[in-house]
Amino acid sequence: MKRMGTRRRFAILLCGGLGLAGCAVDSVAESDWRSWEPERRFQDLWYAPGTTQWAALDQRGGLWINGERQSSAAQGYQHLDGRVVASGDWRLALAEQSSNEVHVLTVRDGQVMAGNTIPAPDYEVAGLCLYQDRDGLLSVFLLDERGGADQWLINEMVAPLRHLVLPPEVQACRVDDDDGDLYVSEERVGVWRYAADAERDPERRVVDMVAPRGGLRLGAAGLAVIPDGLAVLDKDAGTLHLYRDGEPVGAAITVPAQKEPEKLAALWRNGELTLVVLDDEGSAARTMTLPWRAANPTFGDTDMAVVHAAAQTDPVARFGDAADDPAIWLHPEKPEHGRVLGTDKKAGLYVYDLLGRTRQFLPMGRLNNVDVRGDWAVASNRDHDSLQVFRIDTEGNVSNAGEIETTLKDIYGLCLYQAGAGELHAIANGKNGEFEQYRLDLTGEAPSATLARRFRVDSQPEGCVADEVTGQLFVGEEDQAVWTLPADPEVPATLTKVMAVGEKLVADIEGLAIYAGEDHRYLVISSQGNDSYVVLDALPPYAYRGRFRIALDSRRGVDGVSETDGLEVTSANLGGAYEDGLLVVQDGRNRLPQAPQNFKYVPWSAVREALNLTREARP
């Protein structure tokens, strides 16, 4: 038997060097398992990554750190997860059984200190797991066995981020911070994967399911994230399953007999993976170690700068894909009294002040894009395939001025072009790629227009922006490229490619805007496919100046921005944080807390500093 055990161990070593792919890891012998060293009856365990230091909860819910019981920490805890933060401190999340509150404790040099508390939800916390995002921000998921999870931010502030719909009878969860994946085990069904980042869609993907649909025998319980993969405990079958990059590795590993194997912990160090299976009834924990290769990490988006919004608007009234495109109106005498107009493509037009407060709402129907020149605003009206015209008075009050028919089918994007004194053009497009440019007549009782020209791109467009100084019009073809052409309708509409979809600019191409400084002019593009923004020179050869994303600011309590449709920017000095100008972007997922969509305000100074752009000279 001893010789057989040696051969089996050799097989594991050989397969481990190959990442265990295609290897019979069920050749693990019972003798390869041993009692976990502390020989205490623990109900939950967490290892600090890359070390042998750990935290655990005993059967009474008492907290232990590296084998020492923490008398300063109350008993009665259940569920445990931890993270190491930038300072080297630990953050431990634990649920208190009596109060149902979740406590976040700090551990510094082995000493436990008080931390934040998440109020008790109206359900019993069935499990929890921590997530540390790419910006170092911590959040915790609280599981509701009825189906669902609440994600709470737990950095400088404690606040709800979002509610995530999950299956009922969830057993456990764990998050792979590197990949941003939230894993959830569903009793008698299988294991699911979700995006842990609140700014991503809550789509679920299957990791594995109970036979005959998958490789699990009876169900899934304990989970542990391992390098490039996941370990899953099938407690009723008494088996352990390993996955790499979402694919099962070898066959199931039999766990030595325990009364109720429930929780799972993992430690990867020096090329070896140690797995610990904890028993819910308190029998001794079992552990085994096997080689496990970890791929060299690859870091994408290394040139992606990060900025934060200084403020945000009130949300629109309804959930769903509603808010779309902003425009900025400048007060003629008091810049700080400017207004932001934002479309709600389900209902109408919002008017906000520079603090983000709603000043007006005009229920004009499905308005998609809006633009402003002087005291006039025009929006594309998808209810009537028309141009909806608005007048803006000297105090920033907006009123409906009338409607202009177009011949477009399924009108979509729109922008304005001030061709000269008293000559305003509206350029609108349809989903079929066709553009129509109209000369507006706003001198009569009702607005009217004359069609000046038509041109088209090969597929669906939306965003566009005109530069009055250079006379260029920029248009976005969502899946293809940004193009430019003369804005003057008397000049042939010859399209020149500015930037194609690729590594830097990820479809869909959405909003376009021009930062029109005295010394520098920049084109800002919404790269919706990777939740970011590309900045180019607005003059040939349209040099690339950088890209950035808008991250959550836990100090201000303003969430990050994702899936931006429309945007607008001004170089005007609006005072305060907006002395260098203001960028307004639509936010496709409004969090902190979860709410209908809105618009975020970003000081241009933040973009300038992040991308090392030249500062405009001010008088």
Coordinates of N, CA, C and O in Angstrom, one line a residue, residues 116-211:
N116 N -16.2 48.6 10.5 CA -17.5 49.0 10.1 C -18.6 47.9 10.3 O -18.3 46.7 10.4
T117 N -19.8 48.3 10.4 CA -20.9 47.4 10.5 C -22.0 47.7 9.5 O -22.4 48.8 9.2
I118 N -22.4 46.6 8.8 CA -23.5 46.7 7.8 C -24.8 46.3 8.6 O -24.9 45.3 9.2
P119 N -25.8 47.2 8.5 CA -27.1 46.9 9.2 C -27.6 45.6 8.8 O -27.5 45.1 7.7
A120 N -28.4 45.0 9.7 CA -29.0 43.7 9.5 C -30.0 43.8 8.4 O -30.9 44.6 8.4
P121 N -29.9 42.9 7.3 CA -30.9 42.9 6.3 C -32.2 42.3 6.8 O -32.2 41.7 7.9
D122 N -33.3 42.3 6.0 CA -34.5 41.7 6.4 C -34.6 40.2 6.0 O -35.7 39.6 5.9
Y123 N -33.4 39.6 5.9 CA -33.3 38.1 5.6 C -32.1 37.6 6.4 O -31.3 38.4 6.8
E124 N -32.1 36.4 6.7 CA -31.0 35.8 7.4 C -29.8 35.7 6.4 O -29.9 35.2 5.3
V125 N -28.6 36.2 6.8 CA -27.5 36.2 5.9 C -27.0 34.7 5.8 O -26.6 34.1 6.7
A126 N -27.2 34.2 4.6 CA -26.9 32.7 4.4 C -25.4 32.5 4.0 O -24.9 31.4 3.9
G127 N -24.7 33.6 3.7 CA -23.3 33.5 3.4 C -22.8 34.9 2.9 O -23.6 35.8 2.7
L128 N -21.5 35.0 2.9 CA -20.9 36.3 2.4 C -19.6 36.1 1.7 O -18.9 35.0 1.9
C129 N -19.2 37.0 0.9 CA -17.8 37.0 0.3 C -17.4 38.4 0.0 O -18.2 39.2 -0.3
L130 N -16.1 38.6 0.0 CA -15.5 39.9 -0.2 C -15.0 40.0 -1.7 O -14.7 39.0 -2.3
Y131 N -15.0 41.3 -2.2 CA -14.4 41.6 -3.5 C -13.6 42.8 -3.4 O -14.0 43.8 -2.9
Q132 N -12.3 42.7 -3.9 CA -11.4 43.8 -3.9 C -11.2 44.2 -5.4 O -10.6 43.4 -6.1
D133 N -11.7 45.3 -5.9 CA -11.7 45.6 -7.3 C -10.3 46.1 -7.7 O -9.4 46.3 -6.9
R134 N -10.1 46.4 -9.0 CA -8.8 46.8 -9.5 C -8.4 48.2 -9.0 O -7.2 48.5 -9.1
D135 N -9.3 48.9 -8.4 CA -8.9 50.2 -7.7 C -8.6 50.0 -6.2 O -8.4 51.0 -5.5
G136 N -8.7 48.8 -5.7 CA -8.5 48.5 -4.3 C -9.7 48.7 -3.4 O -9.6 48.6 -2.2
L137 N -10.8 49.0 -4.0 CA -12.0 49.2 -3.3 C -12.6 47.9 -2.8 O -12.7 47.0 -3.6
L138 N -13.1 47.8 -1.6 CA -13.7 46.6 -1.1 C -15.2 46.7 -1.0 O -15.8 47.7 -0.7
S139 N -15.8 45.6 -1.4 CA -17.3 45.4 -1.2 C -17.5 44.0 -0.7 O -16.7 43.1 -0.8
V140 N -18.7 43.8 -0.2 CA -19.1 42.5 0.3 C -20.5 42.1 -0.2 O -21.4 42.9 -0.3
F141 N -20.6 40.8 -0.6 CA -21.9 40.3 -1.1 C -22.5 39.5 0.1 O -21.9 38.7 0.7
L142 N -23.8 39.8 0.4 CA -24.5 39.1 1.4 C -25.6 38.3 0.7 O -26.4 38.8 0.0
L143 N -25.5 37.0 1.0 CA -26.4 36.0 0.3 C -27.7 35.9 1.1 O -27.8 35.8 2.3
D144 N -28.8 35.9 0.3 CA -30.1 35.6 0.8 C -30.6 34.3 0.2 O -30.7 34.1 -1.0
E145 N -30.8 33.2 1.0 CA -31.1 31.9 0.5 C -32.4 31.9 -0.3 O -32.7 30.9 -1.0
R146 N -33.2 32.9 -0.1 CA -34.5 32.9 -0.9 C -34.2 33.3 -2.4 O -35.1 33.1 -3.2
G147 N -33.0 33.8 -2.6 CA -32.6 34.1 -4.0 C -32.2 35.6 -4.0 O -33.1 36.5 -4.0
G148 N -30.9 35.8 -4.1 CA -30.5 37.2 -4.2 C -29.2 37.5 -3.4 O -28.9 36.7 -2.5
A149 N -28.6 38.6 -3.7 CA -27.4 39.1 -2.9 C -27.4 40.6 -2.9 O -27.7 41.2 -4.0
D150 N -27.1 41.2 -1.8 CA -26.9 42.6 -1.7 C -25.4 42.9 -1.7 O -24.6 42.3 -0.9
Q151 N -24.9 43.8 -2.5 CA -23.5 44.2 -2.6 C -23.3 45.5 -1.9 O -24.0 46.5 -2.3
W152 N -22.5 45.5 -0.9 CA -22.3 46.8 -0.1 C -20.8 47.2 -0.2 O -19.9 46.4 -0.2
L153 N -20.7 48.5 -0.4 CA -19.3 49.1 -0.4 C -18.9 49.3 1.0 O -19.7 49.7 1.9
I154 N -17.6 48.9 1.3 CA -17.2 49.0 2.7 C -15.8 49.7 2.8 O -14.9 49.2 3.6
N155 N -15.6 50.7 2.1 CA -14.3 51.5 2.2 C -14.5 52.7 3.2 O -14.9 52.5 4.3
E156 N -14.2 53.9 2.7 CA -14.4 55.0 3.6 C -15.9 55.2 4.0 O -16.1 55.7 5.1
M157 N -16.8 54.7 3.2 CA -18.2 54.7 3.6 C -18.8 53.3 3.5 O -18.2 52.5 2.7
V158 N -19.8 53.1 4.2 CA -20.6 51.8 4.1 C -21.9 52.2 3.5 O -22.7 52.9 4.0
A159 N -22.1 51.6 2.3 CA -23.3 52.0 1.5 C -23.7 50.9 0.6 O -22.8 50.2 0.1
P160 N -25.0 50.7 0.3 CA -25.4 49.7 -0.6 C -25.0 50.0 -2.1 O -25.2 51.2 -2.5
L161 N -24.4 49.1 -2.8 CA -24.1 49.3 -4.2 C -25.2 48.8 -5.1 O -25.6 49.6 -6.0
R162 N -25.7 47.6 -5.0 CA -26.7 47.1 -5.8 C -27.3 45.8 -5.2 O -26.7 45.2 -4.3
H163 N -28.4 45.4 -5.8 CA -29.0 44.1 -5.5 C -28.8 43.2 -6.7 O -29.1 43.6 -7.8
L164 N -28.4 42.0 -6.5 CA -28.1 41.0 -7.5 C -29.1 39.9 -7.4 O -29.2 39.3 -6.3
V165 N -29.8 39.6 -8.5 CA -30.8 38.4 -8.4 C -30.0 37.1 -8.6 O -29.2 37.0 -9.6
L166 N -30.2 36.2 -7.7 CA -29.5 34.9 -7.7 C -30.6 33.8 -7.5 O -31.7 34.1 -7.2
P167 N -30.2 32.6 -7.8 CA -31.2 31.5 -7.6 C -31.5 31.3 -6.1 O -30.7 31.7 -5.2
P168 N -32.6 30.6 -5.7 CA -32.8 30.3 -4.3 C -31.9 29.2 -3.9 O -31.2 28.5 -4.7
E169 N -31.8 29.1 -2.5 CA -31.0 28.0 -1.9 C -29.5 28.1 -2.3 O -28.9 27.1 -2.5
V170 N -29.0 29.3 -2.3 CA -27.6 29.5 -2.6 C -26.8 29.0 -1.3 O -27.3 29.2 -0.2
Q171 N -25.7 28.4 -1.5 CA -25.0 27.8 -0.4 C -23.7 28.6 0.0 O -23.4 28.7 1.2
A172 N -23.0 29.1 -1.0 CA -21.8 29.9 -0.7 C -21.4 30.7 -1.9 O -22.0 30.6 -3.0
C173 N -20.5 31.7 -1.6 CA -20.0 32.5 -2.7 C -18.5 32.8 -2.4 O -18.1 32.9 -1.3
R174 N -17.8 33.0 -3.5 CA -16.4 33.5 -3.5 C -16.1 34.3 -4.7 O -16.7 34.1 -5.8
V175 N -15.2 35.3 -4.6 CA -14.9 36.2 -5.7 C -13.4 36.0 -6.1 O -12.5 36.0 -5.3
D176 N -13.2 35.9 -7.4 CA -11.8 35.9 -8.0 C -11.6 37.4 -8.3 O -12.1 37.9 -9.3
D177 N -10.8 38.1 -7.5 CA -10.5 39.5 -7.7 C -9.8 39.8 -9.0 O -10.1 40.8 -9.7
D178 N -8.9 38.9 -9.4 CA -8.1 39.2 -10.7 C -9.0 39.2 -11.9 O -8.9 40.0 -12.8
D179 N -10.0 38.3 -11.9 CA -10.9 38.2 -13.1 C -12.2 38.9 -12.9 O -13.0 39.0 -13.8
G180 N -12.5 39.3 -11.7 CA -13.7 40.0 -11.4 C -14.9 39.1 -11.5 O -16.0 39.5 -11.8
D181 N -14.7 37.8 -11.1 CA -15.8 36.8 -11.2 C -16.3 36.5 -9.8 O -15.6 36.2 -8.9
L182 N -17.6 36.5 -9.7 CA -18.3 36.1 -8.5 C -18.9 34.7 -8.7 O -19.7 34.5 -9.7
Y183 N -18.5 33.7 -7.9 CA -18.9 32.3 -8.0 C -20.0 32.1 -6.9 O -19.8 32.4 -5.8
V184 N -21.0 31.4 -7.3 CA -22.1 31.1 -6.4 C -22.5 29.7 -6.5 O -22.7 29.2 -7.7
S185 N -22.6 28.9 -5.4 CA -23.1 27.5 -5.5 C -24.6 27.5 -5.1 O -25.0 28.1 -4.2
E186 N -25.3 26.7 -6.0 CA -26.7 26.5 -5.8 C -27.0 25.1 -5.4 O -26.6 24.2 -6.2
E187 N -27.6 24.8 -4.3 CA -27.8 23.5 -3.8 C -28.5 22.6 -4.8 O -29.5 23.0 -5.4
R188 N -28.0 21.4 -5.0 CA -28.6 20.4 -5.9 C -28.7 20.8 -7.4 O -29.4 20.2 -8.2
V189 N -28.1 22.0 -7.7 CA -28.1 22.4 -9.1 C -26.7 22.6 -9.7 O -26.4 22.0 -10.7
G190 N -25.9 23.4 -9.1 CA -24.5 23.6 -9.6 C -23.9 24.9 -9.2 O -24.2 25.5 -8.1
V191 N -22.9 25.3 -10.0 CA -22.2 26.5 -9.7 C -22.3 27.5 -10.8 O -22.2 27.2 -12.0
W192 N -22.5 28.8 -10.5 CA -22.7 29.9 -11.4 C -21.6 30.9 -11.3 O -21.1 31.1 -10.2
R193 N -21.4 31.6 -12.4 CA -20.4 32.7 -12.4 C -21.1 34.0 -12.8 O -21.8 34.1 -13.8
Y194 N -20.9 35.1 -12.0 CA -21.5 36.4 -12.3 C -20.3 37.4 -12.4 O -19.2 37.1 -11.9
A195 N -20.5 38.6 -12.9 CA -19.6 39.7 -12.8 C -19.7 40.3 -11.4 O -20.7 40.7 -11.0
A196 N -18.5 40.3 -10.7 CA -18.5 40.9 -9.4 C -18.6 42.4 -9.4 O -19.1 43.1 -8.4
D197 N -18.1 43.0 -10.5 CA -18.1 44.5 -10.6 C -19.5 45.0 -10.8 O -20.2 44.6 -11.7
A198 N -19.9 45.9 -9.9 CA -21.3 46.5 -10.0 C -21.5 47.2 -11.3 O -22.7 47.4 -11.6
E199 N -20.5 47.6 -12.0 CA -20.6 48.3 -13.3 C -20.7 47.4 -14.5 O -20.7 47.8 -15.6
R200 N -20.8 46.1 -14.2 CA -21.0 45.1 -15.3 C -22.4 44.6 -15.3 O -23.1 44.6 -14.3
D201 N -22.9 44.0 -16.4 CA -24.2 43.4 -16.5 C -24.2 42.1 -15.6 O -23.3 41.4 -15.5
P202 N -25.4 41.9 -14.9 CA -25.5 40.8 -14.0 C -25.9 39.5 -14.7 O -26.7 38.7 -14.3
E203 N -25.2 39.2 -15.8 CA -25.4 37.9 -16.5 C -24.8 36.8 -15.8 O -23.7 36.9 -15.1
R204 N -25.4 35.6 -15.8 CA -24.8 34.4 -15.2 C -24.4 33.4 -16.2 O -25.0 33.3 -17.3
R205 N -23.3 32.7 -15.9 CA -22.8 31.7 -16.8 C -22.5 30.4 -15.9 O -22.2 30.5 -14.8
V206 N -22.7 29.3 -16.6 CA -22.6 28.0 -15.9 C -21.1 27.7 -15.7 O -20.3 27.8 -16.7
V207 N -20.7 27.3 -14.5 CA -19.4 26.7 -14.3 C -19.5 25.1 -14.4 O -18.8 24.5 -15.1
D208 N -20.4 24.6 -13.6 CA -20.7 23.1 -13.7 C -22.1 22.9 -13.1 O -22.6 23.7 -12.2
M209 N -22.7 21.8 -13.4 CA -24.0 21.4 -12.9 C -24.0 20.0 -12.5 O -23.1 19.2 -12.8
V210 N -25.1 19.7 -11.8 CA -25.3 18.3 -11.3 C -25.6 17.4 -12.5 O -26.3 17.8 -13.4
A211 N -25.1 16.2 -12.4 CA -25.3 15.2 -13.5 C -26.8 15.0 -13.6 O -27.6 15.1 -12.7

